[in-house]
Coordinates of C-alpha atoms in Angstrom, one line a residue:
K1 CA -19.8 14.3 106.9
K2 CA -23.1 12.3 107.3
N3 CA -21.5 9.3 105.6
I4 CA -24.3 9.1 103.0
K5 CA -23.8 6.4 100.4
I6 CA -24.0 7.8 96.8
I7 CA -25.2 5.6 94.0
S8 CA -24.7 7.2 90.6
Y9 CA -26.0 6.1 87.2
G10 CA -26.1 7.3 83.6
S11 CA -22.5 7.1 82.4
F12 CA -19.9 4.3 82.0
K13 CA -18.1 5.5 85.1
S14 CA -21.2 5.5 87.2
S15 CA -22.1 2.9 89.9
I16 CA -24.8 1.6 87.6
N17 CA -24.6 1.6 83.8
I18 CA -26.6 -0.4 81.2
Y19 CA -25.7 -0.6 77.5
N20 CA -26.4 -2.8 74.5
K21 CA -23.7 -4.5 72.5
N22 CA -23.6 -7.4 70.1
N23 CA -27.2 -8.4 70.7
K24 CA -26.8 -8.5 74.5
T25 CA -27.5 -6.1 77.3
Y26 CA -24.7 -5.5 79.8
I27 CA -25.4 -4.2 83.3
K28 CA -22.5 -2.9 85.4
I29 CA -23.2 -2.6 89.1
F30 CA -20.3 -1.4 91.3
N31 CA -17.7 -2.5 88.8
K32 CA -19.2 -6.0 88.3
R33 CA -20.6 -6.7 84.8
Y34 CA -23.6 -9.0 84.1
N35 CA -25.1 -9.8 80.7
I36 CA -28.7 -10.6 79.9
K37 CA -30.8 -11.1 76.7
K38 CA -30.9 -7.8 74.8
I39 CA -33.6 -5.5 75.8
H40 CA -34.9 -3.0 73.2
Y41 CA -34.7 0.2 75.1
N42 CA -33.5 3.6 73.9
D43 CA -31.0 5.7 75.8
F44 CA -33.3 7.5 78.1
E45 CA -35.2 4.3 79.0
L46 CA -31.9 2.7 79.9
D47 CA -31.2 5.7 82.1
N48 CA -34.6 5.3 83.8
L49 CA -33.9 1.6 84.3
S50 CA -30.5 2.4 85.8
C51 CA -32.1 4.9 88.2
S52 CA -34.7 2.3 89.3
I53 CA -32.0 -0.3 89.9
G54 CA -30.1 2.2 92.1
C55 CA -33.3 2.8 94.1
C56 CA -33.8 -1.0 94.5
L57 CA -30.2 -1.4 95.7
A58 CA -30.6 1.6 98.2
L59 CA -33.7 -0.3 99.6
G60 CA -31.5 -3.3 100.2
I61 CA -32.9 -5.6 97.4
N62 CA -30.5 -8.3 96.3
Y63 CA -28.8 -7.4 93.0
L64 CA -29.5 -10.9 91.6
N65 CA -33.2 -10.5 92.2
I66 CA -33.1 -7.2 90.5
I67 CA -31.3 -8.6 87.4
N68 CA -33.6 -11.6 87.2
A69 CA -36.6 -9.2 87.3
I70 CA -35.5 -7.0 84.4
S71 CA -36.7 -9.5 81.7
K72 CA -40.2 -9.4 83.2
I73 CA -40.6 -5.7 83.0
K74 CA -43.3 -4.5 80.6
K75 CA -43.2 -1.0 79.2
P76 CA -46.1 1.2 80.3
T77 CA -48.8 1.9 77.7
G78 CA -48.3 5.0 75.5
R79 CA -44.6 5.5 76.3
L80 CA -42.8 5.4 73.0
Q81 CA -45.1 2.6 72.0
E82 CA -44.9 1.3 68.5
V83 CA -48.3 1.4 66.9
G84 CA -47.3 -0.3 63.6
K85 CA -45.4 -0.1 60.4
V86 CA -46.4 1.2 57.0
Y87 CA -45.7 -0.8 53.8
N88 CA -42.7 1.5 53.0
N89 CA -41.0 0.5 56.3
A90 CA -42.1 3.7 58.0
K91 CA -42.9 3.4 61.7
V92 CA -45.5 5.1 63.9
Y93 CA -45.1 5.6 67.7
V94 CA -47.3 7.1 70.4
D95 CA -45.7 8.8 73.3
Y96 CA -46.9 10.7 76.3
A97 CA -44.3 13.5 75.9
H98 CA -46.1 16.7 76.8
T99 CA -43.3 18.8 78.3
P100 CA -40.3 20.4 76.5
A101 CA -37.8 18.1 78.1
A102 CA -39.8 15.0 77.3
L103 CA -40.4 16.0 73.7
Q104 CA -36.7 16.7 73.2
N105 CA -35.8 13.3 74.8
V106 CA -38.1 11.3 72.6
L107 CA -37.0 13.1 69.4
V108 CA -33.3 12.7 70.1
A109 CA -33.9 9.0 71.1
T110 CA -35.6 8.2 67.8
T111 CA -33.1 10.1 65.6
D112 CA -31.3 7.4 63.6
K113 CA -28.0 8.2 61.9
K114 CA -29.0 11.9 61.7
N115 CA -32.4 11.0 60.2
K116 CA -34.8 13.0 62.4
P117 CA -38.3 11.7 63.1
N118 CA -41.5 13.4 62.1
V119 CA -43.6 14.6 65.0
L120 CA -47.2 15.5 65.7
F121 CA -48.1 17.4 68.9
G122 CA -50.0 20.2 70.5
C123 CA -50.2 21.9 73.9
G124 CA -53.0 21.7 76.5
G125 CA -55.2 24.6 77.3
N126 CA -55.5 26.2 80.7
R127 CA -52.0 25.0 81.6
D128 CA -48.4 26.3 81.5
K129 CA -48.4 28.6 78.5
S130 CA -44.6 29.0 78.5
K131 CA -44.4 25.4 77.2
R132 CA -45.8 26.4 73.8
K133 CA -42.8 28.5 72.8
K134 CA -40.3 26.0 74.1
M135 CA -41.9 23.0 72.5
G136 CA -42.2 24.8 69.2
I137 CA -38.5 25.6 69.2
I138 CA -37.6 22.0 70.2
A139 CA -39.7 20.5 67.4
N140 CA -38.2 22.9 64.9
N141 CA -34.6 21.9 66.0
F142 CA -35.0 18.2 66.5
A143 CA -37.7 16.9 64.1
N144 CA -38.1 16.5 60.4
K145 CA -41.7 17.1 59.4
I146 CA -43.7 18.8 62.2
Y147 CA -47.5 18.7 62.5
I148 CA -48.9 21.2 65.1
T149 CA -52.4 20.3 66.2
D150 CA -54.7 20.1 69.3
D151 CA -54.0 18.3 72.5
N152 CA -56.6 19.0 75.2
P153 CA -57.6 22.6 74.5
R154 CA -60.0 22.6 77.5
N155 CA -61.6 26.1 77.8
E156 CA -59.0 27.8 75.5
N157 CA -59.4 28.5 71.8
P158 CA -57.5 25.7 70.1
N159 CA -56.6 28.0 67.2
K160 CA -54.9 30.4 69.6
I161 CA -52.9 27.6 71.2
R162 CA -51.7 26.3 67.8
K163 CA -50.8 29.8 66.6
E164 CA -48.6 30.3 69.8
I165 CA -46.7 27.1 68.9
V166 CA -46.4 27.8 65.2
K167 CA -45.0 31.3 65.9
N168 CA -41.9 29.6 67.3
C169 CA -41.8 26.7 64.9
P170 CA -41.5 28.1 61.4
R171 CA -41.2 24.6 59.8
G172 CA -44.4 23.4 61.5
I173 CA -47.6 22.6 59.6
E174 CA -50.7 23.7 61.4
V175 CA -53.6 21.2 61.3
A176 CA -56.9 21.8 63.1
G177 CA -58.3 18.7 64.6
R178 CA -56.1 16.0 66.0
R179 CA -57.7 13.2 64.0
D180 CA -57.1 15.0 60.7
A181 CA -53.5 15.7 61.8
I182 CA -52.8 12.0 62.5
K183 CA -54.4 11.1 59.1
L184 CA -52.2 13.6 57.2
A185 CA -49.0 12.7 59.1
I186 CA -49.4 9.0 58.3
E187 CA -50.4 9.7 54.7
E188 CA -47.2 11.7 54.2
L189 CA -44.8 9.2 55.7
E190 CA -42.0 8.4 53.3
D191 CA -39.7 5.4 53.1
N192 CA -38.1 4.4 56.4
Q193 CA -39.3 7.5 58.2
S194 CA -40.7 7.5 61.8
L195 CA -43.6 9.5 63.2
I196 CA -44.0 10.3 66.9
I197 CA -47.5 11.2 67.9
A198 CA -46.8 13.0 71.1
G199 CA -48.7 14.4 74.1
K200 CA -51.5 12.1 75.0
G201 CA -49.9 8.6 75.1
H202 CA -52.2 6.3 77.1
E203 CA -55.1 8.8 77.4
K204 CA -58.4 7.7 75.9
K205 CA -60.2 11.1 76.1
Q206 CA -59.8 14.6 74.7
I207 CA -61.1 17.6 76.7
I208 CA -62.8 20.4 74.7
N209 CA -64.9 23.0 76.5
K210 CA -65.2 21.0 79.7
K211 CA -66.5 18.0 77.7
Y212 CA -64.8 14.7 77.4
F213 CA -64.7 13.0 74.0
N214 CA -63.5 9.5 73.2
F215 CA -60.1 9.9 71.6
D216 CA -57.3 7.3 71.5
D217 CA -54.2 8.1 69.5
M218 CA -53.3 4.5 69.3
K219 CA -56.6 3.4 67.7
I220 CA -56.8 6.3 65.3
A221 CA -53.2 5.8 64.2
K222 CA -53.8 2.0 63.6
F223 CA -56.9 2.9 61.6
F224 CA -54.9 5.1 59.2
I225 CA -51.9 2.8 59.1
N226 CA -54.2 0.0 57.9
K227 CA -55.9 2.3 55.4
K228 CA -52.5 3.3 53.9
N229 CA -51.3 -0.3 53.8
N230 CA -54.5 -1.5 52.0
K231 CA -54.5 1.1 49.3

């Protein structure tokens, strides 16, 4: 009745759809198809890009300017960012996923031919406690090896937080101390496996008892990748 224009995205029949095929990326906008050099995005990243294209179109930005800008986009730090490879072709990623939906998205996106990724994660203290059960269940269902460790425990007992997650994740391995957990998870990577270090992404600090400690998942993961590669 209000004559509102609807722009949809996310499926082939939508106003906007992006997909990869034969080393090219195809962008369908209102039934017209354009192709660009392949962009290495997983499915939920392509959905995010489709959504942002829709927003730009709604703002009146010319579709050719939008398409030309796509190749210049840089992924934000700590969002499914590849840290490096181990000599046995295993890969390590850092991702900011710290909610149930985000964790499930990243695990599904990195599942390759039914080979589930390994995952390392924890839950923050003094925050939504219901996430702990949900994230434990999701990890148990969508991951291969699971390492349950500390995120930002803040003023809560980190051992208590871990136990709440493990209770709902029977396949999870509990490792006190995030650095030790990263070390173990990388040491145990087998041929062609992938590891998602989830929860902190771009963050450079860890909060324990109101104190901020230097802690960078990326740097720590790189250190242990290099150590494993130089054995």
